[in-house]
């Protein structure tokens, strides 16, 4: 049930992180505050396709 997901910055739209999630426990899209090296600050990152 674990799948690879990509996290993209909501400010600059860069895809910065790859991670895994369990679709059974988290059916909706992930949202995390993570560091964006392009914006040089912590921003909200959302799961992309």
PDB file of C-alpha atoms in Angstrom:
ATOM      1  CA  UNK A   1       0.000   0.000   0.000  1.00  0.00           C
ATOM      2  CA  UNK A   2       2.993   2.356   0.268  1.00  0.00           C
ATOM      3  CA  UNK A   3       3.516   4.597  -2.754  1.00  0.00           C
ATOM      4  CA  UNK A   4       6.089   7.195  -3.760  1.00  0.00           C
ATOM      5  CA  UNK A   5       4.897  10.800  -3.695  1.00  0.00           C
ATOM      6  CA  UNK A   6       6.554  14.058  -4.720  1.00  0.00           C
ATOM      7  CA  UNK A   7       6.213  17.240  -2.659  1.00  0.00           C
ATOM      8  CA  UNK A   8       6.161  20.613  -4.440  1.00  0.00           C
ATOM      9  CA  UNK A   9       6.596  24.076  -2.931  1.00  0.00           C
ATOM     10  CA  UNK A  10       3.410  26.158  -3.045  1.00  0.00           C
ATOM     11  CA  UNK A  11       5.384  29.411  -3.452  1.00  0.00           C
ATOM     12  CA  UNK A  12       7.732  28.650  -6.374  1.00  0.00           C
ATOM     13  CA  UNK A  13       6.167  25.352  -7.603  1.00  0.00           C
ATOM     14  CA  UNK A  14       9.527  23.526  -7.533  1.00  0.00           C
ATOM     15  CA  UNK A  15       9.407  19.798  -6.779  1.00  0.00           C
ATOM     16  CA  UNK A  16      11.864  19.450  -3.908  1.00  0.00           C
ATOM     17  CA  UNK A  17      11.132  16.265  -1.995  1.00  0.00           C
ATOM     18  CA  UNK A  18      10.274  12.618  -2.648  1.00  0.00           C
ATOM     19  CA  UNK A  19       8.745  10.569   0.130  1.00  0.00           C
ATOM     20  CA  UNK A  20       6.555   7.550   0.767  1.00  0.00           C
ATOM     21  CA  UNK A  21       3.036   7.417   2.127  1.00  0.00           C
ATOM     22  CA  UNK A  22       0.557   4.722   3.045  1.00  0.00           C
ATOM     23  CA  UNK A  23      -2.557   5.221   0.896  1.00  0.00           C
ATOM     24  CA  UNK A  24      -4.680   3.251   3.334  1.00  0.00           C
ATOM     25  CA  UNK A  25      -3.903   5.543   6.293  1.00  0.00           C
ATOM     26  CA  UNK A  26      -3.608   8.804   4.288  1.00  0.00           C
ATOM     27  CA  UNK A  27      -5.988   8.767   1.316  1.00  0.00           C
ATOM     28  CA  UNK A  28      -5.908  12.568   0.881  1.00  0.00           C
ATOM     29  CA  UNK A  29      -2.898  14.567  -0.364  1.00  0.00           C
ATOM     30  CA  UNK A  30      -0.041  15.311   2.020  1.00  0.00           C
ATOM     31  CA  UNK A  31       0.753  18.859   3.155  1.00  0.00           C
ATOM     32  CA  UNK A  32       3.924  19.632   5.116  1.00  0.00           C
ATOM     33  CA  UNK A  33       5.961  22.683   6.028  1.00  0.00           C
ATOM     34  CA  UNK A  34       9.455  21.984   4.722  1.00  0.00           C
ATOM     35  CA  UNK A  35      12.523  23.966   3.702  1.00  0.00           C
ATOM     36  CA  UNK A  36      12.638  25.124   0.079  1.00  0.00           C
ATOM     37  CA  UNK A  37      16.177  25.778  -1.131  1.00  0.00           C
ATOM     38  CA  UNK A  38      14.913  27.944  -3.993  1.00  0.00           C
ATOM     39  CA  UNK A  39      12.841  30.252  -1.753  1.00  0.00           C
ATOM     40  CA  UNK A  40      15.401  29.909   1.070  1.00  0.00           C
ATOM     41  CA  UNK A  41      12.699  29.582   3.699  1.00  0.00           C
ATOM     42  CA  UNK A  42      10.242  27.111   5.180  1.00  0.00           C
ATOM     43  CA  UNK A  43       7.096  26.928   3.052  1.00  0.00           C
ATOM     44  CA  UNK A  44       4.087  24.705   2.660  1.00  0.00           C
ATOM     45  CA  UNK A  45       4.754  21.737   0.366  1.00  0.00           C
ATOM     46  CA  UNK A  46       1.890  19.757  -1.167  1.00  0.00           C
ATOM     47  CA  UNK A  47       1.790  16.350  -2.792  1.00  0.00           C
ATOM     48  CA  UNK A  48       1.810  16.369  -6.589  1.00  0.00           C
ATOM     49  CA  UNK A  49       1.115  13.649  -9.154  1.00  0.00           C
TER      50      UNK A  49
END
